[in-house]
mmCIF file of C-alpha atoms and ligand atoms in Angstrom:
data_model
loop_
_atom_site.group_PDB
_atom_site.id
_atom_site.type_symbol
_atom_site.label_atom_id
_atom_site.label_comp_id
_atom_site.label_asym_id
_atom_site.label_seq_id
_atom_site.Cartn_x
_atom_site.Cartn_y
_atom_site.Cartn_z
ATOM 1 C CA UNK O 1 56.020 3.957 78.503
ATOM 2 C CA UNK O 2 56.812 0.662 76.268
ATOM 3 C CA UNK O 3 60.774 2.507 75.857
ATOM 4 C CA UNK O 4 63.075 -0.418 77.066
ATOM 5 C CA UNK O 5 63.753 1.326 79.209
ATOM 6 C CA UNK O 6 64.551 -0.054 83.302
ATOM 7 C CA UNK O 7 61.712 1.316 84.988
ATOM 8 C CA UNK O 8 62.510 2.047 89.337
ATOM 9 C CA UNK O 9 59.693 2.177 91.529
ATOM 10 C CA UNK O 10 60.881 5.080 94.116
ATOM 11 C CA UNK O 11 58.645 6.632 96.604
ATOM 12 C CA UNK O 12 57.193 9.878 95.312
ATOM 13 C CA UNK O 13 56.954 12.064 98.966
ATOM 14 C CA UNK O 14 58.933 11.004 102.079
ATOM 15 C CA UNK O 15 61.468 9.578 104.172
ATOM 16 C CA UNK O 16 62.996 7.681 101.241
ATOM 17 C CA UNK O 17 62.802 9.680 98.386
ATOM 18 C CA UNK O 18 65.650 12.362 99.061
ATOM 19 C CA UNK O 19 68.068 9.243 99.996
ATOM 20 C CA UNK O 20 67.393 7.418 97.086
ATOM 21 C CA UNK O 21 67.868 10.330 94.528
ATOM 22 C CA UNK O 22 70.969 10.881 96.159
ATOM 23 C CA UNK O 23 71.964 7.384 95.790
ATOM 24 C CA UNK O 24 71.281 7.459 92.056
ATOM 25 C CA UNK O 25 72.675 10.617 91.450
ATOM 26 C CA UNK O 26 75.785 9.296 92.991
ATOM 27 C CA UNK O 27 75.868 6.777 90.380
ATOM 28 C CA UNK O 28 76.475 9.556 87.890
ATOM 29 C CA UNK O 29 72.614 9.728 87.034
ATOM 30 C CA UNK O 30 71.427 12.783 85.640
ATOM 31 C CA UNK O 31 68.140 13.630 87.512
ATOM 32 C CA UNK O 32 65.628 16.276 86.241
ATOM 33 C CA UNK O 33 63.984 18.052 88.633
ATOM 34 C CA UNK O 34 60.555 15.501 89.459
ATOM 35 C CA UNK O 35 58.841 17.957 91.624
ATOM 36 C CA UNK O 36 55.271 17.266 90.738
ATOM 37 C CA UNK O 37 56.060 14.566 87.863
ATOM 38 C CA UNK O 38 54.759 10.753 88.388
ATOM 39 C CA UNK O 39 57.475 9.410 85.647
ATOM 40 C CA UNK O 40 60.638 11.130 84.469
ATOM 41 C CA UNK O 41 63.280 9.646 82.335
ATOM 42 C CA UNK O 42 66.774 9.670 83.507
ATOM 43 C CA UNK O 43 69.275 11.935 80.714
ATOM 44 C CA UNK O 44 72.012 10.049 80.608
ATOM 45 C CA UNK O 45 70.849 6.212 81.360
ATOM 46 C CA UNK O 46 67.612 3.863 79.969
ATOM 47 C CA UNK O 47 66.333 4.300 82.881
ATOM 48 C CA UNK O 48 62.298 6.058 83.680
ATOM 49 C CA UNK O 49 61.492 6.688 87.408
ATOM 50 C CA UNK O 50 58.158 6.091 88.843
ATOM 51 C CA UNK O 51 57.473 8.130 91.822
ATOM 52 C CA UNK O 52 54.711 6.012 93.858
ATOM 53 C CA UNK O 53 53.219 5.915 97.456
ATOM 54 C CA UNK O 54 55.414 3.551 99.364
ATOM 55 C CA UNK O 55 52.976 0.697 100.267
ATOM 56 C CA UNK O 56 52.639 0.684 96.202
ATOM 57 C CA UNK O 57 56.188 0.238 94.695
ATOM 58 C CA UNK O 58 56.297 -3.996 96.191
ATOM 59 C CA UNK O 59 53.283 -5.066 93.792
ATOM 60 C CA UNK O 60 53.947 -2.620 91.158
ATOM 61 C CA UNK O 61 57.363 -4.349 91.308
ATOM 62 C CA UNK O 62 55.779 -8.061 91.233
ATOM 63 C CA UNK O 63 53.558 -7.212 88.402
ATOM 64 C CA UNK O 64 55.763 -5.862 86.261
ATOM 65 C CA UNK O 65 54.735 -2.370 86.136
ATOM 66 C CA UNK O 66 58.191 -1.279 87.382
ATOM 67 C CA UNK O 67 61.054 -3.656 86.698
ATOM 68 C CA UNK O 68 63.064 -2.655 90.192
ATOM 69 C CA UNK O 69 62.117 -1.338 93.346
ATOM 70 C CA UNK O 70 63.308 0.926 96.540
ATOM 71 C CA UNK O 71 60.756 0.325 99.422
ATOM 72 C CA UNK O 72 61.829 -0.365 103.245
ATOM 73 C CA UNK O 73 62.094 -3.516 104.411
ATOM 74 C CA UNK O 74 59.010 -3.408 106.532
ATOM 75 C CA UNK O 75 56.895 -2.193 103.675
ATOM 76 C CA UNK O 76 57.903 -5.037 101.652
ATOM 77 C CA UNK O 77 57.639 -7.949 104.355
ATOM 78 C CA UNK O 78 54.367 -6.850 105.440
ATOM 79 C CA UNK O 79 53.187 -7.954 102.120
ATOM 80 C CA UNK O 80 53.198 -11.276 100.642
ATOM 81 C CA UNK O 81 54.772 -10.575 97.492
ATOM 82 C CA UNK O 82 57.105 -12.343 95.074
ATOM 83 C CA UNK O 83 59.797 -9.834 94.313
ATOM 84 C CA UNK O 84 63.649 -10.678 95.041
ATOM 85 C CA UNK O 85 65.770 -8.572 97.439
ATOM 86 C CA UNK O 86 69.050 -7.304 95.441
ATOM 87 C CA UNK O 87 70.525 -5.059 97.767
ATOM 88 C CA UNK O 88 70.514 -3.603 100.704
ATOM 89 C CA UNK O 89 70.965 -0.036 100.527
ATOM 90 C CA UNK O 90 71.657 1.106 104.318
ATOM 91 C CA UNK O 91 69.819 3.881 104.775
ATOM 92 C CA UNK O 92 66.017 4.236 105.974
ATOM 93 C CA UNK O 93 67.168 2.554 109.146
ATOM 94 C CA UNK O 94 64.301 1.691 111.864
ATOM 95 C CA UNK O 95 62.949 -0.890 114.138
ATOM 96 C CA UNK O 96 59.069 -2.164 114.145
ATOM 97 C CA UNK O 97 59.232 -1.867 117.888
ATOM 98 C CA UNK O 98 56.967 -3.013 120.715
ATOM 99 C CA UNK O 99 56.181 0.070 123.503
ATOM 100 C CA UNK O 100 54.384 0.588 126.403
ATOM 101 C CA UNK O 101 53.050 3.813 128.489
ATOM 102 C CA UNK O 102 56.264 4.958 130.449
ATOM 103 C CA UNK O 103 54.527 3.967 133.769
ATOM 104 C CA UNK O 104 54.004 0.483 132.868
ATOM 105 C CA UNK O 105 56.523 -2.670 132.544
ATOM 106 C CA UNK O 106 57.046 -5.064 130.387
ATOM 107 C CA UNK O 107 60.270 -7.441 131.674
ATOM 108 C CA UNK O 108 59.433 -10.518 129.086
ATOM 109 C CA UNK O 109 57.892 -11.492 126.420
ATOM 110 C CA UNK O 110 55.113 -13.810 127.289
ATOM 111 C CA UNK O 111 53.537 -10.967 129.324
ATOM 112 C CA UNK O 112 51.956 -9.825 125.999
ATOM 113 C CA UNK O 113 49.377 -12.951 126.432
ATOM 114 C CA UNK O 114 46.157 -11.407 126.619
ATOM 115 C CA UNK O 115 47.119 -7.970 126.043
ATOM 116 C CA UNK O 116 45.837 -5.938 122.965
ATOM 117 C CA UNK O 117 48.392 -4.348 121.022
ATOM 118 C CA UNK O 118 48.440 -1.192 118.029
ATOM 119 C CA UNK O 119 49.612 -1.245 114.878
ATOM 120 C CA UNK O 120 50.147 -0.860 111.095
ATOM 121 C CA UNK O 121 51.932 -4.144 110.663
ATOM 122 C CA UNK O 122 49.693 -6.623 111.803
ATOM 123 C CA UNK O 123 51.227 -9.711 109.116
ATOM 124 C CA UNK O 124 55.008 -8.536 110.761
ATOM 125 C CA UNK O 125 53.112 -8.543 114.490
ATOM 126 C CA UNK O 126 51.532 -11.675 114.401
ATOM 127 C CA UNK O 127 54.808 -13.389 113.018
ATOM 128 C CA UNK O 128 56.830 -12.411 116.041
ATOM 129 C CA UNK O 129 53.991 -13.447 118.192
ATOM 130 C CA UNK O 130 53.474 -16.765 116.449
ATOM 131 C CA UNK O 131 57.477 -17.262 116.878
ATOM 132 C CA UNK O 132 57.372 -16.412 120.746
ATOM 133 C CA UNK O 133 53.898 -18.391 121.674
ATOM 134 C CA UNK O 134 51.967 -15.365 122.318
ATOM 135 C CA UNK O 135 48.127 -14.665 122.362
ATOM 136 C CA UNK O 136 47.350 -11.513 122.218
ATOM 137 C CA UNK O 137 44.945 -9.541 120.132
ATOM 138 C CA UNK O 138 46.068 -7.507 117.192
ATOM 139 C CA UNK O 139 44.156 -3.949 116.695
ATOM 140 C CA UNK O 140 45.226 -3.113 113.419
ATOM 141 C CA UNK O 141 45.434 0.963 113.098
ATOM 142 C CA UNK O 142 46.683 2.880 109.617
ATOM 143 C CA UNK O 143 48.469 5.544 111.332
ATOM 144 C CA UNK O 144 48.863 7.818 114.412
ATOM 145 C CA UNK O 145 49.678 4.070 116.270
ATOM 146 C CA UNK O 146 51.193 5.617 119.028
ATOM 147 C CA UNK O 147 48.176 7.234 120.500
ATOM 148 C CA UNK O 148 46.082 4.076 121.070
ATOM 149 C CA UNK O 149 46.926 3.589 124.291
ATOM 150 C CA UNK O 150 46.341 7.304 125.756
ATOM 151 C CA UNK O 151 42.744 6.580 123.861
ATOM 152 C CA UNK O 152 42.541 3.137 125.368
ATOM 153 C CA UNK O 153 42.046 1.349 122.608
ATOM 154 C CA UNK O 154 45.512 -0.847 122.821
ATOM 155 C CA UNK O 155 47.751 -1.611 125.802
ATOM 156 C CA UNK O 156 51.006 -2.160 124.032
ATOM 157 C CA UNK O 157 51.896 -0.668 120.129
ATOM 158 C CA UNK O 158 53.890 -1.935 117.391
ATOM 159 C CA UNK O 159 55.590 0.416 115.430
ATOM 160 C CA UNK O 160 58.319 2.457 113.572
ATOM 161 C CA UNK O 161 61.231 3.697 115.782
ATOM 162 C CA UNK O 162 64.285 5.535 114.610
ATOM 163 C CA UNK O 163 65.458 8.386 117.413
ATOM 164 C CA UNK O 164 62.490 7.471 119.750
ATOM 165 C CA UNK O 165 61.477 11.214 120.013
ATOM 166 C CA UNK O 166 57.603 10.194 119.063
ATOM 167 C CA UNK O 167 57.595 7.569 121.720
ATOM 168 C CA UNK O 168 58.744 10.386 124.518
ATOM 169 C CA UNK O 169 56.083 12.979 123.066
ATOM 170 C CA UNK O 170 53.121 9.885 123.726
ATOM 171 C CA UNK O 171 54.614 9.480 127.086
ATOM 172 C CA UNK O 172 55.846 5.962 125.529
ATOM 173 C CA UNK O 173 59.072 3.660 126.167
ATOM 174 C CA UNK O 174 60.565 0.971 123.561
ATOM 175 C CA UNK O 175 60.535 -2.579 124.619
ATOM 176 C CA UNK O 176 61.321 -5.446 122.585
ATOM 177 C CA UNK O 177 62.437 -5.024 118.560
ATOM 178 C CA UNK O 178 60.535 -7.367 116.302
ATOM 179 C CA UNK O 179 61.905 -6.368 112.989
ATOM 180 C CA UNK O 180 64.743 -4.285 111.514
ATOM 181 C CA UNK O 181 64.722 -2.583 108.432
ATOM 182 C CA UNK O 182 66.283 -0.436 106.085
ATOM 183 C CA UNK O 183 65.736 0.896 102.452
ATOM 184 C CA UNK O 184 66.179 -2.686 100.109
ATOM 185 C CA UNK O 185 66.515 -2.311 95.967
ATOM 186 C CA UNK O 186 64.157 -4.856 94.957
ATOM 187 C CA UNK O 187 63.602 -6.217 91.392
ATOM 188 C CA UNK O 188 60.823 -9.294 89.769
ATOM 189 C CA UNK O 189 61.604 -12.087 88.584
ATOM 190 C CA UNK O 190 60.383 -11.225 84.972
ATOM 191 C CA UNK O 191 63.136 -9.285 84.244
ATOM 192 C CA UNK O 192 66.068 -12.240 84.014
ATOM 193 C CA UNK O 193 64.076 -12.815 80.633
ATOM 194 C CA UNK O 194 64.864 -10.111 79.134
ATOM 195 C CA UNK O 195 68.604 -9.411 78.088
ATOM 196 C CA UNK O 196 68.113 -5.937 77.686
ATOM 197 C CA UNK O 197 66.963 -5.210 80.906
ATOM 198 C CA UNK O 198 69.269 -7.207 82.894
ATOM 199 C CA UNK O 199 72.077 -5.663 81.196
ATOM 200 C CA UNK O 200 70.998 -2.304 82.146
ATOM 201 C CA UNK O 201 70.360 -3.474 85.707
ATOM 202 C CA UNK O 202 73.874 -5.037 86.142
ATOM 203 C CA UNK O 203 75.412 -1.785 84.595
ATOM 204 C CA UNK O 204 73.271 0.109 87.368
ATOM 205 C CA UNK O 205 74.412 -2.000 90.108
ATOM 206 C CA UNK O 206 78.353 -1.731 89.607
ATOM 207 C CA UNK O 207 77.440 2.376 89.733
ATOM 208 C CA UNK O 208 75.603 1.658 92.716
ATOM 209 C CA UNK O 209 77.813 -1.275 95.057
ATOM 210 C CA UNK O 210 80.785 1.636 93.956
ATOM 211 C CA UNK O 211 78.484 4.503 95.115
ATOM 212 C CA UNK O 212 77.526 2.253 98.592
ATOM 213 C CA UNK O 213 81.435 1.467 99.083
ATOM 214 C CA UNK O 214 82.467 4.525 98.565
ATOM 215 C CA UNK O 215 79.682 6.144 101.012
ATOM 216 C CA UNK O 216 81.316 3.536 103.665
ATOM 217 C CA UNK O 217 85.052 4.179 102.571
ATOM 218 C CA UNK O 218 87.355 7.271 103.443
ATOM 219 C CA UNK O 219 90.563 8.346 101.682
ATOM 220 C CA UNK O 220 92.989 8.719 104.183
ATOM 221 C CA UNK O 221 96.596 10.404 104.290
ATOM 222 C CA UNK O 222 99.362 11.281 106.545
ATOM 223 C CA UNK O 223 102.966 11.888 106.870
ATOM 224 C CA UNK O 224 105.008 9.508 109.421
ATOM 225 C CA UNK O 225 108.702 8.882 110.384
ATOM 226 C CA UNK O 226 109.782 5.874 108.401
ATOM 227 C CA UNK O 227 110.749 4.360 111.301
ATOM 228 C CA UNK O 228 107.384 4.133 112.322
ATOM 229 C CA UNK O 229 105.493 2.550 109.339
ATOM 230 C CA UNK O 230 105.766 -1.057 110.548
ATOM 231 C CA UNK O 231 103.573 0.283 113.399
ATOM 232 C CA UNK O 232 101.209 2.298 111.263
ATOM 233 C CA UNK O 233 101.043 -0.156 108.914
ATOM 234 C CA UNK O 234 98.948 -2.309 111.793
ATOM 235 C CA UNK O 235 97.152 0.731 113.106
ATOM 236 C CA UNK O 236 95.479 0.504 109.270
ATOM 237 C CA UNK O 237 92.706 -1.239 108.399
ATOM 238 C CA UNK O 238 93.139 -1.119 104.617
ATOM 239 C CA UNK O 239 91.011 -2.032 102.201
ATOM 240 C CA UNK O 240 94.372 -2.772 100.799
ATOM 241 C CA UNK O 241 97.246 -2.432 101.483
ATOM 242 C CA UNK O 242 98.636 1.685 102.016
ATOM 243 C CA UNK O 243 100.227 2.951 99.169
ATOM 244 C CA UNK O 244 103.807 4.576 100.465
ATOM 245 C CA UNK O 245 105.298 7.670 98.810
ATOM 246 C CA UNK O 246 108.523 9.338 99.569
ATOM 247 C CA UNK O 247 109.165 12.927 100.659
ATOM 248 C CA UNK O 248 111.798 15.074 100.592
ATOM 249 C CA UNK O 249 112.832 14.980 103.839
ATOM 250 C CA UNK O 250 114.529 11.425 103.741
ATOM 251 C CA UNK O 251 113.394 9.679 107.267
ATOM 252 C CA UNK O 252 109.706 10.677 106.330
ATOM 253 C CA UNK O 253 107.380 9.240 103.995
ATOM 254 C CA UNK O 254 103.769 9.673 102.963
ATOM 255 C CA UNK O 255 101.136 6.809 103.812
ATOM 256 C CA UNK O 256 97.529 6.939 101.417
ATOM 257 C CA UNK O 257 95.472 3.998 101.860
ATOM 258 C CA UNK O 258 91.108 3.602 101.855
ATOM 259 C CA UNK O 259 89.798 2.560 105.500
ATOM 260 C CA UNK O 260 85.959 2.040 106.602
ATOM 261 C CA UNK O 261 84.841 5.129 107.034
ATOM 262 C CA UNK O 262 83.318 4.568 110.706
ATOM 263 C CA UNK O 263 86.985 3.182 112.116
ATOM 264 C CA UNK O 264 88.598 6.988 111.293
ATOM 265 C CA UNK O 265 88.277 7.906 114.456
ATOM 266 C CA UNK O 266 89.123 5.062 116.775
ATOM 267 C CA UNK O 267 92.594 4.562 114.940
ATOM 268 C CA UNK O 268 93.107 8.662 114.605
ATOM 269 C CA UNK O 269 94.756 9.045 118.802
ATOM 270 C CA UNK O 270 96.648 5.543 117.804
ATOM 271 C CA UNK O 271 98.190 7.337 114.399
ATOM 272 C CA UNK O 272 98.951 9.900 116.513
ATOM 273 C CA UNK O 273 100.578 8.147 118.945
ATOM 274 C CA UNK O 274 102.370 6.223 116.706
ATOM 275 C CA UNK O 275 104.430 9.026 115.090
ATOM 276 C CA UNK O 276 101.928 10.209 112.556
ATOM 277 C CA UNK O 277 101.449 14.183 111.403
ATOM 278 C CA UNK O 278 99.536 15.756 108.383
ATOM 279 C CA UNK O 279 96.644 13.272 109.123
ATOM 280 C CA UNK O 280 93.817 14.547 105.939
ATOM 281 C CA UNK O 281 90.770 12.583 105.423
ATOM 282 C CA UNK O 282 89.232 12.706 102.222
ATOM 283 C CA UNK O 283 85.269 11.721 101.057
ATOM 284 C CA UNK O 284 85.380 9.399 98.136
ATOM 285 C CA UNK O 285 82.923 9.893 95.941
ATOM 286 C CA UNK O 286 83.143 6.342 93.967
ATOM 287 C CA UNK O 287 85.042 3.424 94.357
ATOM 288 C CA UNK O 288 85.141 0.513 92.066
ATOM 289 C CA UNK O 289 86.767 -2.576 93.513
HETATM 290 O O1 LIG Y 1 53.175 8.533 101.461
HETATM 291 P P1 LIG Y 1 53.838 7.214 101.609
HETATM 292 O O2 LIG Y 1 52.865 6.087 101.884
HETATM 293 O O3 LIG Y 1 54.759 6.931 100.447
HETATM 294 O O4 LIG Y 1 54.826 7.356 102.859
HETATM 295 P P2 LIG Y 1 54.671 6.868 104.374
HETATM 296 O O5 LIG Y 1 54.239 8.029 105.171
HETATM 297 O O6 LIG Y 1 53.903 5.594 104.473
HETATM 298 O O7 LIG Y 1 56.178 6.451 104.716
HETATM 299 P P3 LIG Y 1 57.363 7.304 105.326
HETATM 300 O O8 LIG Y 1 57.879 8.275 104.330
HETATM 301 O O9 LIG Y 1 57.015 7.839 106.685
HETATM 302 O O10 LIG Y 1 58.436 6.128 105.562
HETATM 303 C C1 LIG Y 1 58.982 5.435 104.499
HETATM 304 C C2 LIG Y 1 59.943 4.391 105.052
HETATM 305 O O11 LIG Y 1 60.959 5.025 105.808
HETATM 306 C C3 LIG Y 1 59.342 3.390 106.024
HETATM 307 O O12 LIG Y 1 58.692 2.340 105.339
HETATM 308 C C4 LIG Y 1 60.568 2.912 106.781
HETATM 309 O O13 LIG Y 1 61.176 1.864 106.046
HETATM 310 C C5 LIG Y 1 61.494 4.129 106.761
HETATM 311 N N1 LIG Y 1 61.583 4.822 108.071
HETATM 312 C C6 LIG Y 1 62.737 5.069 108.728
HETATM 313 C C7 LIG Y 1 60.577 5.302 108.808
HETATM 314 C C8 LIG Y 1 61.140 5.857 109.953
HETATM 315 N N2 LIG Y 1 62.482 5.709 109.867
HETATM 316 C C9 LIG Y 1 60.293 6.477 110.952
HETATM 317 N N3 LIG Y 1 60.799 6.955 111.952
HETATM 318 N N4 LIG Y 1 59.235 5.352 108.606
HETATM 319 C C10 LIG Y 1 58.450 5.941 109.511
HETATM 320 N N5 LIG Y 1 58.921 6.494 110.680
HETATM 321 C C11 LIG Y 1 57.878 7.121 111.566
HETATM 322 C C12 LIG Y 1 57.244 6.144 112.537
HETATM 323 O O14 LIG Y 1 56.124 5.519 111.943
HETATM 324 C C13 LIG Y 1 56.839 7.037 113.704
HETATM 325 O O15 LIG Y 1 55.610 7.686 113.448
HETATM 326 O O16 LIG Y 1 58.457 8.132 112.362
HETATM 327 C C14 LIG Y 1 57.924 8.087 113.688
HETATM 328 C C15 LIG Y 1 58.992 7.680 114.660
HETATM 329 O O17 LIG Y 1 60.175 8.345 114.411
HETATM 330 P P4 LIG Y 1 61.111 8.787 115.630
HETATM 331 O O18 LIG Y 1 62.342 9.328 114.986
HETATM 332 O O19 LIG Y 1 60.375 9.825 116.416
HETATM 333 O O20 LIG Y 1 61.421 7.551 116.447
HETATM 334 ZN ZN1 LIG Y 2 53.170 4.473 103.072
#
């Protein structure tokens, strides 16, 4: 498809694909349904969608088949590939951890010399034991990691972790983290030669650092006693600062501001305290700064 358009490289079937359509429909993309489609074309932006396996979309993105890129951050550094990181887009979240059988111990590091451990990232693996001094031997497995060591083929594994429940199934504990990741938007360096592109991919990324701010950001509101504000006013963290409004009743007034979405609950009881009533919080759905 030689369109002009952007082309993004977005996993076709799994645990990022929902996520990132969300993401871009929260930029005010219109989205067709993609169901069994390898390429679709965005309605109201230059902008096609390839739908690829995941362990594809880094060196379709360094060749220049796709311009930009949304892969997880272990995907990507497990290959050696020249593509710059442009965002990071918080969701995705896991660590490439290091477990052992639930019976066994592991209190440091250097007791992985000699041992042989599982996994899928052996380049990510051998990095953290190259950084830490350790010899051990690398069995490199393409999936179902975490049953090497019921079939004794590995005494430790490396691999994904995000609520641990796999782990506890394979009668397995986490140890030591050797990488964190999370879903990254990725892009080649090709496409800073052409204007075209890069203007489309700068208009993208406003939509999207509003749509990741504003995922992060609640719109909150109360009424408080107007004697109180000074102290409210602290209780706030603002992104700015609180716009105040007047009511009718004379020694009240209303108090609006944005706050990180995550701090809504440790300030709430403080609010409270502090005099506050009425207290509404509000999703925002963008937010350009
Ligand atoms: O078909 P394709 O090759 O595109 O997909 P895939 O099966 O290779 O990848 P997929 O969809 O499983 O994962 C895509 C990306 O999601 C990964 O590259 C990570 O960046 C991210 N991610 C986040 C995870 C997990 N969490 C995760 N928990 N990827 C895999 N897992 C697996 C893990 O391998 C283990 O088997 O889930 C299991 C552990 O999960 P818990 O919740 O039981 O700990
Ligand atoms: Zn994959």
């Amino acid at each position: 498809m030689l369109n002009g358009n952007l082309k993004l490289a977005l996993q076709k079937r799994g645990r990022l694909t929902e996520k990132s359509l969300q993401l871009l429909r929260n930029c005010g993309l219109d989205i067709e349904d993609y169901s069994e489609r390898l390429i679709i074309t965005t309605r109201n932006f230059e902008l096609d969608i390839l739908f690829l396996r995941d362990d594809d979309i880094p060196e379709y993105v360094s060749d220049g088949v796709a311009d930009i890129g949304i892969v997880g951050e272990d995907v990507l550094y497990e290959r050696n590939v020249e593509v710059d990181v442009i965002r990071k887009l918080g969701y995705g979240k896991c660590n490439l951890s290091l477990a052992i059988p639930e019976n066994k111990t592991l209190n440091n590091i250097s007791e992985l010399n000699g041992k042989r451990i599982a996994t899928s990232y052996p380049n990510l693996l051998k990095k953290f034991l190259d950084e830490n001094n350790i010899k051990a031997t690398i069995v490199e497995i393409s999936g179902s990691v975490e049953i090497a060591p019921s079939l004794g083929v590995a005494d430790v594994i490396c691999d994904l972790v995000s609520t641990g429940n796999t782990l506890k199934l394979n009668k397995l504990k986490k140890s030591f983290d050797v990488f964190s990741s999370e879903a990254v938007l990725i892009k080649n360096k090709f496409i800073d030669n052409d204007d075209n592109k890069s203007l489309l991919l700068n208009n993208l990324l406003v939509r999207i650092d509003s749509a990741l701010t504003a995922k992060t950001s609640k719109y909150l509101m109360m009424n408080a006693p107007k004697s109180s504000l000074e102290e409210i006013e602290k209780i706030i963290p603002s992104l700015k600062s609180p716009t105040i409004l007047p009511l009718a009743d004379p020694t009240m007034v209303a108090v609006h501001a944005v706050i990180p979405a995550e701090q809504f609950w440790e300030i709430y009881q403080k609010l409270k305290s502090a005099g506050a009533s009425g207290i509404l919080i509000l999703p925002i759905e963008n937010m350009i700064l």
